[in-house]
Short mmCIF file of C-alpha atoms in Angstrom, two decimals:
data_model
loop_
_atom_site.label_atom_id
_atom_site.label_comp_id
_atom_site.label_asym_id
_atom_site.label_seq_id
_atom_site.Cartn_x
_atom_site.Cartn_y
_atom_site.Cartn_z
CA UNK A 1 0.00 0.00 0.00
CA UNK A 2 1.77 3.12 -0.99
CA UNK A 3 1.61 6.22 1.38
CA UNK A 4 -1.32 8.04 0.14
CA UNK A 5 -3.51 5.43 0.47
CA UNK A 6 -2.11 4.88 3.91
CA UNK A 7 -3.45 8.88 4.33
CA UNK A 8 -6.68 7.68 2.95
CA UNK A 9 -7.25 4.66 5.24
CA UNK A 10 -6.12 6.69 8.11
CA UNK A 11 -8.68 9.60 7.52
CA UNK A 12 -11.37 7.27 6.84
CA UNK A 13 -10.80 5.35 10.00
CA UNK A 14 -10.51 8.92 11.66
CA UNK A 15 -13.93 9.73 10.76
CA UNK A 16 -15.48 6.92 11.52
CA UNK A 17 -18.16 8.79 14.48
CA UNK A 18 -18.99 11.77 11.48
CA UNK A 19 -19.81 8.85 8.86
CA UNK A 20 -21.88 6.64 11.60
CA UNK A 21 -23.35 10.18 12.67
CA UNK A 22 -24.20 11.01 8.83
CA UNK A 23 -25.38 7.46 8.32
CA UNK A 24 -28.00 7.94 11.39
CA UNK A 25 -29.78 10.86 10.46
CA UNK A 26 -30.52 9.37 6.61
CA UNK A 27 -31.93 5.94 8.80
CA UNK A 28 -34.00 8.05 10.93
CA UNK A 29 -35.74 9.96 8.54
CA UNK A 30 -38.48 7.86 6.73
CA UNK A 31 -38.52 7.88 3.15
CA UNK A 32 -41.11 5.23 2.59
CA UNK A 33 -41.75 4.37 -1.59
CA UNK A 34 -44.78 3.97 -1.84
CA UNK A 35 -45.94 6.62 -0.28
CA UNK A 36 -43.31 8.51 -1.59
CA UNK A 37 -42.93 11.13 -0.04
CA UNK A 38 -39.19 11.58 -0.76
CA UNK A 39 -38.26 15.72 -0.78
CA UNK A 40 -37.88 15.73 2.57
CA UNK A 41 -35.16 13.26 2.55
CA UNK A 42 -33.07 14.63 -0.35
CA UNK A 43 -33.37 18.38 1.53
CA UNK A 44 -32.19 16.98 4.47
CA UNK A 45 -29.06 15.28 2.58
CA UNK A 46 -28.46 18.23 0.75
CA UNK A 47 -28.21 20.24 3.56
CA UNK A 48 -25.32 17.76 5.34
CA UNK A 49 -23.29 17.76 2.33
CA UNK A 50 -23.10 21.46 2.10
CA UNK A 51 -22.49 21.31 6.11
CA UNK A 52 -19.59 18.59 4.84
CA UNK A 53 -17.61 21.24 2.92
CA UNK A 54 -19.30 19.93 -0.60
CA UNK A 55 -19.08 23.09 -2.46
CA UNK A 56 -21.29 22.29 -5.70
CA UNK A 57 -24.04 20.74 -4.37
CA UNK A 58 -27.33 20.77 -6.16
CA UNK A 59 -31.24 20.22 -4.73
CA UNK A 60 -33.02 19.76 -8.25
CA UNK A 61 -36.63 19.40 -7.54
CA UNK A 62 -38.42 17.24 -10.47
CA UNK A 63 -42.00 18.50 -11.78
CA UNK A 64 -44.69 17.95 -9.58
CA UNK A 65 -46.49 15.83 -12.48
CA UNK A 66 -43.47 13.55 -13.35
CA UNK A 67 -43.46 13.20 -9.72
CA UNK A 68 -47.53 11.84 -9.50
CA UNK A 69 -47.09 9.92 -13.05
CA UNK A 70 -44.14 7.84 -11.40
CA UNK A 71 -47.01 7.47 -8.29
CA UNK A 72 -44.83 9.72 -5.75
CA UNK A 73 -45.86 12.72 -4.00
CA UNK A 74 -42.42 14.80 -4.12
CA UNK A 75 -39.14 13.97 -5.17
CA UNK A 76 -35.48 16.17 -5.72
CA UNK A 77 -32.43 14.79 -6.48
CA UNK A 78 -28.99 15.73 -4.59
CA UNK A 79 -26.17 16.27 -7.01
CA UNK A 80 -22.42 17.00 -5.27
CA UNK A 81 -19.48 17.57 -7.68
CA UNK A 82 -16.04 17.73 -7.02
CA UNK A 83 -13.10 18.67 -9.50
CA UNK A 84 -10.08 17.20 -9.06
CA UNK A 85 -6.96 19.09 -10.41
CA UNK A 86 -7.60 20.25 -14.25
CA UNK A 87 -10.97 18.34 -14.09
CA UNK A 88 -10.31 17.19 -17.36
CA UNK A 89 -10.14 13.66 -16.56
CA UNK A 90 -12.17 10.67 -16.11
CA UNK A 91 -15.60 11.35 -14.53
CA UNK A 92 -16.88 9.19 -12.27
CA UNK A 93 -20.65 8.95 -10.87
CA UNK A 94 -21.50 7.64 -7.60
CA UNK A 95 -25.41 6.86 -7.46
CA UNK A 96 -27.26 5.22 -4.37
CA UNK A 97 -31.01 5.66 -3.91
CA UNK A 98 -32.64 6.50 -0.42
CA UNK A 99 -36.02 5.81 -0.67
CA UNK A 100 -37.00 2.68 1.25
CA UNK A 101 -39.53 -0.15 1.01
CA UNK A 102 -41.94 0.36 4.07
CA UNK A 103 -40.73 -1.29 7.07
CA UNK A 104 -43.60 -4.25 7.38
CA UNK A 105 -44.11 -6.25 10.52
CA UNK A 106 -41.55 -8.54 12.67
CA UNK A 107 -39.48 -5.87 13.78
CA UNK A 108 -37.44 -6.07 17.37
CA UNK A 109 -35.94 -2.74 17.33
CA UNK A 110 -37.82 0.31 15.88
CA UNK A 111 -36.70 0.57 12.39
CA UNK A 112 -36.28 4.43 11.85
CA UNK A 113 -34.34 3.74 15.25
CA UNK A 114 -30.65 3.54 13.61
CA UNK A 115 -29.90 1.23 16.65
CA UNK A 116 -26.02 -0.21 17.25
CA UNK A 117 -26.19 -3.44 18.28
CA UNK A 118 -23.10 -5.42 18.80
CA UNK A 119 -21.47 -3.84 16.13
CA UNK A 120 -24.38 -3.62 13.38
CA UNK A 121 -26.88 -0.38 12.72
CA UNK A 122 -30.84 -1.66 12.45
CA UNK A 123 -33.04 0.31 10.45
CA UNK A 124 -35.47 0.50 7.65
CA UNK A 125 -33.20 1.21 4.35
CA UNK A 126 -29.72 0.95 6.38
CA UNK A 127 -28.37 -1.88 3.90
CA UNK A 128 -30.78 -0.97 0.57
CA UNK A 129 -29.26 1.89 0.07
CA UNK A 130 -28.96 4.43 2.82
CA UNK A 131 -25.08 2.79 4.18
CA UNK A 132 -24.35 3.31 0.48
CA UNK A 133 -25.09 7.08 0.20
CA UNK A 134 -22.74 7.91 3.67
CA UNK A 135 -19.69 5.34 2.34
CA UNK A 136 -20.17 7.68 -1.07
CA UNK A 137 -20.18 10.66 0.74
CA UNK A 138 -16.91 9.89 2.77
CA UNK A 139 -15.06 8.51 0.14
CA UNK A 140 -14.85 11.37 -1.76
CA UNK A 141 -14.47 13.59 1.15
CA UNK A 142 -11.09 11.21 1.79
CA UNK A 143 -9.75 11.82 -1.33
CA UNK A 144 -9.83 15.66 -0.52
CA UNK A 145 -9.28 15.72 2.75
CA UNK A 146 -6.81 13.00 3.53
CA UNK A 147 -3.92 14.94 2.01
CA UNK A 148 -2.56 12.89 -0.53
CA UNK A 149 0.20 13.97 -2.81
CA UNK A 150 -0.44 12.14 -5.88
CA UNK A 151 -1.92 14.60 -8.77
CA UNK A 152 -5.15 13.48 -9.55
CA UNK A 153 -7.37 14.82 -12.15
CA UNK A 154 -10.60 14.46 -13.17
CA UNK A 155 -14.40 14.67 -11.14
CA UNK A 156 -16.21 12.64 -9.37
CA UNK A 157 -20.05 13.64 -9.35
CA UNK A 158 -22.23 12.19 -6.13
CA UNK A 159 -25.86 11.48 -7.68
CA UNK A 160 -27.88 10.22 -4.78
CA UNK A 161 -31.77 10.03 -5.81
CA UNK A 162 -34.74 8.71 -4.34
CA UNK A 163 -37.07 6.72 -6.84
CA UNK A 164 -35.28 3.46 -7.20
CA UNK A 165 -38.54 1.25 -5.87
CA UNK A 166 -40.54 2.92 -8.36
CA UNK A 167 -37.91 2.28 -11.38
CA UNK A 168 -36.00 4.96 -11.49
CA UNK A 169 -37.34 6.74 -14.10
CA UNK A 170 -36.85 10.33 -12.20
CA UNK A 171 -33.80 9.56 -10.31
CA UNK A 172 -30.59 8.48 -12.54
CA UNK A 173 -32.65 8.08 -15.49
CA UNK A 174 -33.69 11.79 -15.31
CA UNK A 175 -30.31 13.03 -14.70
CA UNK A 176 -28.71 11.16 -17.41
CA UNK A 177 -31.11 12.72 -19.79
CA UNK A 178 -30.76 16.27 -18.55
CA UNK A 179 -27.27 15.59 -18.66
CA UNK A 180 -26.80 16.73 -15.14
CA UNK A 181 -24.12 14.25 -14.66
CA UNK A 182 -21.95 13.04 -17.33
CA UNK A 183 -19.92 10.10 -16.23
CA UNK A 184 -17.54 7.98 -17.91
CA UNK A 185 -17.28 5.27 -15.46
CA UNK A 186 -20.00 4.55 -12.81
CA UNK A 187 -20.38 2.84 -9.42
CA UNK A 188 -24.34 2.28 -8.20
CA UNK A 189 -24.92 0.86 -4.77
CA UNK A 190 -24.15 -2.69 -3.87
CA UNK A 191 -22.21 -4.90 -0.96
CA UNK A 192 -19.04 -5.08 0.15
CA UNK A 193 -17.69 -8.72 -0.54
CA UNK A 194 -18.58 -8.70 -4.48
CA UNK A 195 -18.57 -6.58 -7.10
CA UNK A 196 -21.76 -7.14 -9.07
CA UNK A 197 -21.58 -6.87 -12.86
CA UNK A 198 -24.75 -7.80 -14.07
CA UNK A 199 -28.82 -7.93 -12.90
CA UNK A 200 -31.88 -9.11 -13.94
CA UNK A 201 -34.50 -7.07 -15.84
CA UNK A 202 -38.12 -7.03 -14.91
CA UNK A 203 -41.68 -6.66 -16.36
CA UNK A 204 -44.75 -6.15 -14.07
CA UNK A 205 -47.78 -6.56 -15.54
CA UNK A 206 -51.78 -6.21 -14.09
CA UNK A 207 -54.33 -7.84 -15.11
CA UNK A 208 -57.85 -7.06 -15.03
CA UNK A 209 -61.02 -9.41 -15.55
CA UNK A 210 -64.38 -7.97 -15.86
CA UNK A 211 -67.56 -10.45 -15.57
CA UNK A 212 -70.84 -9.34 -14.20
CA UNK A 213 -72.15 -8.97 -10.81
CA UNK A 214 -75.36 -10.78 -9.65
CA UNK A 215 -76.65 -11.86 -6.23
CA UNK A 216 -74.84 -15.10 -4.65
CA UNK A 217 -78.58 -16.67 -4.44
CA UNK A 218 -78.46 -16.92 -8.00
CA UNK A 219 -74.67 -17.10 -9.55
CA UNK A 220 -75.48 -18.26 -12.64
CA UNK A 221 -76.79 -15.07 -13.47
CA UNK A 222 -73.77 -13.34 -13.62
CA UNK A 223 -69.89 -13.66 -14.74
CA UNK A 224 -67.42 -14.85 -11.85
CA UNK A 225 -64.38 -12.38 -12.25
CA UNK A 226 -62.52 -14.08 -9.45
CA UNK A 227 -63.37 -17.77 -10.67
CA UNK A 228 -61.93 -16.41 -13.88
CA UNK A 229 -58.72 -15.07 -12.75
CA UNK A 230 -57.92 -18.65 -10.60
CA UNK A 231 -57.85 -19.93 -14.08
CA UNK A 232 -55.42 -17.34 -14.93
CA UNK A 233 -53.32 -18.15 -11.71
CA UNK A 234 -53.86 -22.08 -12.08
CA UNK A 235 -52.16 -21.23 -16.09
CA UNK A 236 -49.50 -18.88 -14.62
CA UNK A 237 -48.15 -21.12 -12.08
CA UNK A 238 -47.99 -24.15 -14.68
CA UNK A 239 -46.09 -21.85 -16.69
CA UNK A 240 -43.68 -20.14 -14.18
CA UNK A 241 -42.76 -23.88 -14.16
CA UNK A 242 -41.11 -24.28 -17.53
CA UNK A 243 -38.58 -20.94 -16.85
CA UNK A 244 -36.47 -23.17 -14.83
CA UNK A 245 -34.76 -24.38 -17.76
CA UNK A 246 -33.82 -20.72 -19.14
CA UNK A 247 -30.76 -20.64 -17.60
CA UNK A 248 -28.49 -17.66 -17.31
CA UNK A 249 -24.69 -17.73 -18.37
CA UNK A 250 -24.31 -15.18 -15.54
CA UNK A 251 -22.58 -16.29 -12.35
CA UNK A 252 -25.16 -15.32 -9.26
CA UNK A 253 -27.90 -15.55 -11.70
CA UNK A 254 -30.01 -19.11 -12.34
CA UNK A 255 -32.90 -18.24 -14.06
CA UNK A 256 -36.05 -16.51 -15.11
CA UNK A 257 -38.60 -15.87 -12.56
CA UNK A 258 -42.57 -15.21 -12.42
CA UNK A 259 -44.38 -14.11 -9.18
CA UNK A 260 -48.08 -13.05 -8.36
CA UNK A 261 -47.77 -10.36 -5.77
CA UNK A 262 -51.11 -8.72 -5.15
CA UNK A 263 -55.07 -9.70 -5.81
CA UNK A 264 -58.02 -7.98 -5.16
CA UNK A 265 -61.46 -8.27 -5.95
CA UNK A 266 -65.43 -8.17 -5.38
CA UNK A 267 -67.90 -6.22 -4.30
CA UNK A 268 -68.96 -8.21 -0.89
CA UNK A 269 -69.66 -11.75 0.87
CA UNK A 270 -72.78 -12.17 -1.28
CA UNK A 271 -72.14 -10.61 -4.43
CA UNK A 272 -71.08 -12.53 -7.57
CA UNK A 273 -67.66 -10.29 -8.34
CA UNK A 274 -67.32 -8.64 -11.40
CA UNK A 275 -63.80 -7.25 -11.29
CA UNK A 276 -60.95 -8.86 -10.55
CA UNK A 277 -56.99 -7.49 -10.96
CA UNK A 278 -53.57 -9.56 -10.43
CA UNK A 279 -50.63 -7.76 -10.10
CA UNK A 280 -46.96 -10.03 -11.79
CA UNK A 281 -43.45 -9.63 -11.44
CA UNK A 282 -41.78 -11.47 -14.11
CA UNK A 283 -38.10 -11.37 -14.08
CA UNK A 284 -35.83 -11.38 -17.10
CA UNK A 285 -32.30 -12.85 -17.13
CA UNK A 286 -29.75 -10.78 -18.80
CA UNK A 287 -29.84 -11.49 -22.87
CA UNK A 288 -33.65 -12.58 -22.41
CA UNK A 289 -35.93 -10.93 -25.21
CA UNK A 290 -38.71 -9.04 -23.21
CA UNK A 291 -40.99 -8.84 -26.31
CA UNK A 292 -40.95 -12.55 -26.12
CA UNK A 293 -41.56 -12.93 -22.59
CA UNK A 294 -44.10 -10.50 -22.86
CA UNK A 295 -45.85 -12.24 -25.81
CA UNK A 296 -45.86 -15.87 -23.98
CA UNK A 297 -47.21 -13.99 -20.62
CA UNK A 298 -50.55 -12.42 -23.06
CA UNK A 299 -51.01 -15.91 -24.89
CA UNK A 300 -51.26 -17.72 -21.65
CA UNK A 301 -53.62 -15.48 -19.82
CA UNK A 302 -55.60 -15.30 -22.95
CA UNK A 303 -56.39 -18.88 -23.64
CA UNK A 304 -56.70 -19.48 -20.10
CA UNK A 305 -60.42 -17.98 -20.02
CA UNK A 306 -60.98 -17.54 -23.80
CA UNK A 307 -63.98 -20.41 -23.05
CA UNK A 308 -65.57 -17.76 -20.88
CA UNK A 309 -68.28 -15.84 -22.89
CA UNK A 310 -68.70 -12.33 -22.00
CA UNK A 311 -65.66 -11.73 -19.71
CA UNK A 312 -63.42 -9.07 -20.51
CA UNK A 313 -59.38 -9.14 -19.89
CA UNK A 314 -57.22 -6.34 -20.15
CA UNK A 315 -53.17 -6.82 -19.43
CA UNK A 316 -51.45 -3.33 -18.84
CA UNK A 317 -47.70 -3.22 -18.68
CA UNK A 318 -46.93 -1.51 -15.72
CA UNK A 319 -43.39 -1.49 -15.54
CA UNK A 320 -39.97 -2.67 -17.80
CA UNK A 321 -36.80 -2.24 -16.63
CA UNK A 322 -34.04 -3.83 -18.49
CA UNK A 323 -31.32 -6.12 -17.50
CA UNK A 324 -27.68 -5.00 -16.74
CA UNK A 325 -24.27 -6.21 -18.28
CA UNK A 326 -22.65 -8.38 -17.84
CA UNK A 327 -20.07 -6.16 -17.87
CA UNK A 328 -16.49 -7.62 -18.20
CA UNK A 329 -14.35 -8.86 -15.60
CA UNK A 330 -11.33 -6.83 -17.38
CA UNK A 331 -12.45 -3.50 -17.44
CA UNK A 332 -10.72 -0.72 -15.92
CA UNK A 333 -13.27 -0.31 -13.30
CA UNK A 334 -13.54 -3.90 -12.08
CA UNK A 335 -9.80 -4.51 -11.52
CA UNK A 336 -9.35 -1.16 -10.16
CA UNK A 337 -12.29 -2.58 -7.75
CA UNK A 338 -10.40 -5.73 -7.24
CA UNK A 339 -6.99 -4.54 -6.55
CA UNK A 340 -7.89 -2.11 -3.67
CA UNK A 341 -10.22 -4.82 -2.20
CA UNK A 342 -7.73 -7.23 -2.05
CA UNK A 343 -5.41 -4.58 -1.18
CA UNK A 344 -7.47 -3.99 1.91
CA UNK A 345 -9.16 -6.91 2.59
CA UNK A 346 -6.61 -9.52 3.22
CA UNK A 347 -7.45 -12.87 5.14
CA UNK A 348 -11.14 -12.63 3.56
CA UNK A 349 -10.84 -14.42 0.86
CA UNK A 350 -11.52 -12.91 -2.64
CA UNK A 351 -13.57 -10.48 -4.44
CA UNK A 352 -17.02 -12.31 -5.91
CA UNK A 353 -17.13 -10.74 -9.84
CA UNK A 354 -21.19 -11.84 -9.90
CA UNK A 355 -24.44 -11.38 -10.92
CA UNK A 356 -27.91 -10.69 -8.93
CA UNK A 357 -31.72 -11.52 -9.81
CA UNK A 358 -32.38 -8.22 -8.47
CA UNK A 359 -33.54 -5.15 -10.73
CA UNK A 360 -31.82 -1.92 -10.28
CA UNK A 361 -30.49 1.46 -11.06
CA UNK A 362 -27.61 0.63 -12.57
CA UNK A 363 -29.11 -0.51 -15.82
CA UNK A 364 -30.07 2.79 -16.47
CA UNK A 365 -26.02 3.93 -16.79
CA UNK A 366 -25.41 0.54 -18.48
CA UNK A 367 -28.56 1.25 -21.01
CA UNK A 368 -26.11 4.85 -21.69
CA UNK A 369 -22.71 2.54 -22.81
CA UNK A 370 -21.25 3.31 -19.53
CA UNK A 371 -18.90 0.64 -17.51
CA UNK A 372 -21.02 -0.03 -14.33
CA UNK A 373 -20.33 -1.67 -11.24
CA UNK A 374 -22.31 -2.30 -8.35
CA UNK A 375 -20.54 -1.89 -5.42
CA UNK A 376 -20.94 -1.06 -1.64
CA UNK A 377 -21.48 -1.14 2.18
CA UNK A 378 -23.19 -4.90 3.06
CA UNK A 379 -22.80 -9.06 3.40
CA UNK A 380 -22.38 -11.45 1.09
CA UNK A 381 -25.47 -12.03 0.32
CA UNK A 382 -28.70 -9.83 0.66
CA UNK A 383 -30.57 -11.97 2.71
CA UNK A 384 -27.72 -11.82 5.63
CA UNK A 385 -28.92 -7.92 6.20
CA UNK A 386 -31.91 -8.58 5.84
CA UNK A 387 -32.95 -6.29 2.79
CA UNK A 388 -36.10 -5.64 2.37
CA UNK A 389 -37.30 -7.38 5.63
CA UNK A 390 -37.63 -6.83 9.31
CA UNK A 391 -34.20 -5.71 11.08
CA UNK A 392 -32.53 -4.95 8.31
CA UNK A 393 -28.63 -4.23 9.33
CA UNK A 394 -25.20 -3.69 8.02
CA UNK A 395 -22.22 -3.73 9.85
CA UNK A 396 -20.21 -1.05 10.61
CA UNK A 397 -17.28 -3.01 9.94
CA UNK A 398 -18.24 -2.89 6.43
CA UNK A 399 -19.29 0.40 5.86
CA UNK A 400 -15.37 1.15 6.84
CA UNK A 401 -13.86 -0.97 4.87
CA UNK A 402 -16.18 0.27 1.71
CA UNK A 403 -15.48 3.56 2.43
CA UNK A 404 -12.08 2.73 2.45
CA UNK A 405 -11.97 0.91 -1.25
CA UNK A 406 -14.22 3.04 -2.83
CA UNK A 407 -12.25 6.11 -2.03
CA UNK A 408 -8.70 4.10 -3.01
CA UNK A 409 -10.59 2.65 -6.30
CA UNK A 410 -11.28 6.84 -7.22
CA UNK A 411 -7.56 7.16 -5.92
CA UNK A 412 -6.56 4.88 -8.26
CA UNK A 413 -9.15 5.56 -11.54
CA UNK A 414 -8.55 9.72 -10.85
CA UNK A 415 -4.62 9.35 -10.68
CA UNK A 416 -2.79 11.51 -13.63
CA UNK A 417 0.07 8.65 -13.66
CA UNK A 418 -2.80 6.29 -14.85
#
């Protein structure tokens, strides 16, 4: 490790209280999507990076009707920059989301608590992607603060947003296509012990049957939505069977998946129901043909109740997000990555290069041509902090030693010798 990476390490491990500090207030201040209700969040963040020293820091508020059409009720995006000598370098984009899915029931600790427990923070968003934002945040502040002597030129652009459970259409997407940030290389939030170089895409579809209503004395008299739809689950679940043997080429990724997440229906107990929706997630492995997918989904809810006179199906695409990479092991960005983590992570092993089923924001720079990595504060494996469920935790071991090789991997990728 040469001397100004020493500096970095040293600074990082220096500030370890401000970056727990900064990583509390984000925890404990709810940014639920849905409901979405997200501006107060990204005001709050903006305010501690401009308390941080961040000199070109931007609060850009997105149109109240984007906002609503994306099924949010407010929504800005924090942009930092910061130059590094002529600026005329590579840029590099940071990007970690902090809305949060809703906390949900089973929790032991109050999950907008922050809580430290035996060396891990609990909270609602602390792994997914809160831990992400403040190891961001403090890398970049190393690199300017730690006092290292190597030249380095170039900017790296902090683009934290707050849409990423509702696609993020308004969050990295937007920026890209205001060109608010610019980047040549990018690194979107992730975990600590792998860097992830590909994920699935997704469709979500509903689906709608329409029958008739009648009284339950006399059902024959009208058209059973919800009778109608079981045929459309029964068809569904008989074909969510035959994408096991799509398999993906990706490491971390198996194969296509298909699940029914919501239902509702009727009118009441005695009522024959005449409406019925379904709401799908159907996930795409990278290289999968969406059109297709989308095509076999229609067919098979089609034919499912095409025997059923009078009842109406509609099947509204709700959502597409494409896939990500892969993107190869050999770029500059990945062995940068893998060099400073083994650099600093000795005794545990070696980095996981890897896919993830998972959808997220990082397509959206990969969709652009840009090298993408997803890489942060976290476990091995999602389900160990329990994303997206009750307690969710990282430790703070981790979001150290991620602070630590994010800011050596900008060290490395802003260096003038390189």
């Amino acid at each position: 490790m040469n001397k100004d990476k020493e500096r970095i390490v040293k600074w990082v491990e220096e500030q370890e209280d401000e970056l727990v500090h900064f990583l509390k207030k984000l925890v404990q201040t709810p940014s639920d999507n849905p409901i979405g209700d997200c501006y107060p969040i990204a005001s709050l963040l903006h305010q501690q990076l401009c308390k941080l020293g961040f000199d070109d820091v931007s609060l850009l508020k997105v149109d109240d009707d984007e906002v609503k059409a994306n099924g949010m009720i407010s929504l800005a995006n924090v942009v930092a920059k910061s130059g590094f000598g002529s600026g005329n370098g590579t840029n590099i984009v940071l990007n970690a989301h902090g809305d949060v899915v809703p906390p949900g029931l089973g929790w032991s600790v109050d999950p907008y608590g922050a809580e430290i427990i035996e060396g891990k923070m609990y909270g609602r968003g602390v792994a997914v992607s809160k831990s992400d934002i403040a190891a961001y945040t403090f890398a970049v502040q190393a690199l300017k603060q730690a006092g290292v002597k190597q030249p380095l030129t170039g900017q790296v652009d902090l683009a934290f947003t707050f849409d990423e459970e509702t696609g993020g259409e308004i969050g990295p997407k937007w920026l890209l296509e205001q060109a608010v940030i610019k980047p040549d290389l990018a690194i979107a939030a992730g975990f600590t012990y792998s860097a992830v170089n590909a994920h699935n895409g997704c469709l979500h579809f509903e689906i709608k049957t329409t029958g008739k209503s009648a009284h339950a004395a006399l059902p024959h008299t009208g058209i059973d939505a919800i009778e109608a739809t079981s045929q459309i689950l029964n068809a569904l679940y008989e074909y969510r069977k035959t994408l096991t043997v799509k398999k993906s080429s990706v490491p971390g990724i198996d194969h296509p998946t298909l699940v029914v997440g919501l239902i509702t229906g009727g009118i009441n107990t005695n009522v024959v129901p005449d409406e019925c929706k379904i709401r799908i997630d159907r996930r795409l492995i990278p290289g999968e043909d969406a059109i297709q997918a989308e095509g076999e989904l229609c067919e098979i809810v089609n034919q499912a109740v095409a025997h059923i006179e009078g009842l109406k199906v509609e099947i509204r695409k709700i959502l597409h997000a494409e896939s990500f990479g892969p993107v190869s092991e050999d770029s500059p960005l990945i062995e940068a990555l893998n060099e400073n983590w083994n650099l600093l992570m000795k005794g545990k092993g070696e980095l996981s290069i890897n896919g993830v089923p998972i959808y997220a924001d990082a397509r959206h720079f990969y969709t652009k041509g840009i090298p993408t990595i997803m890489f942060g504060v976290g476990p091995k494996l999602l389900e160990e902090a329990n994303g997206h469920r009750a307690d969710e935790n990282i430790r703070l071991e981790d979001l150290l030693d991620a602070t630590k090789i994010i800011a050596c991997t900008l060290y490395d990728l802003l260096s003038v010798s390189s």
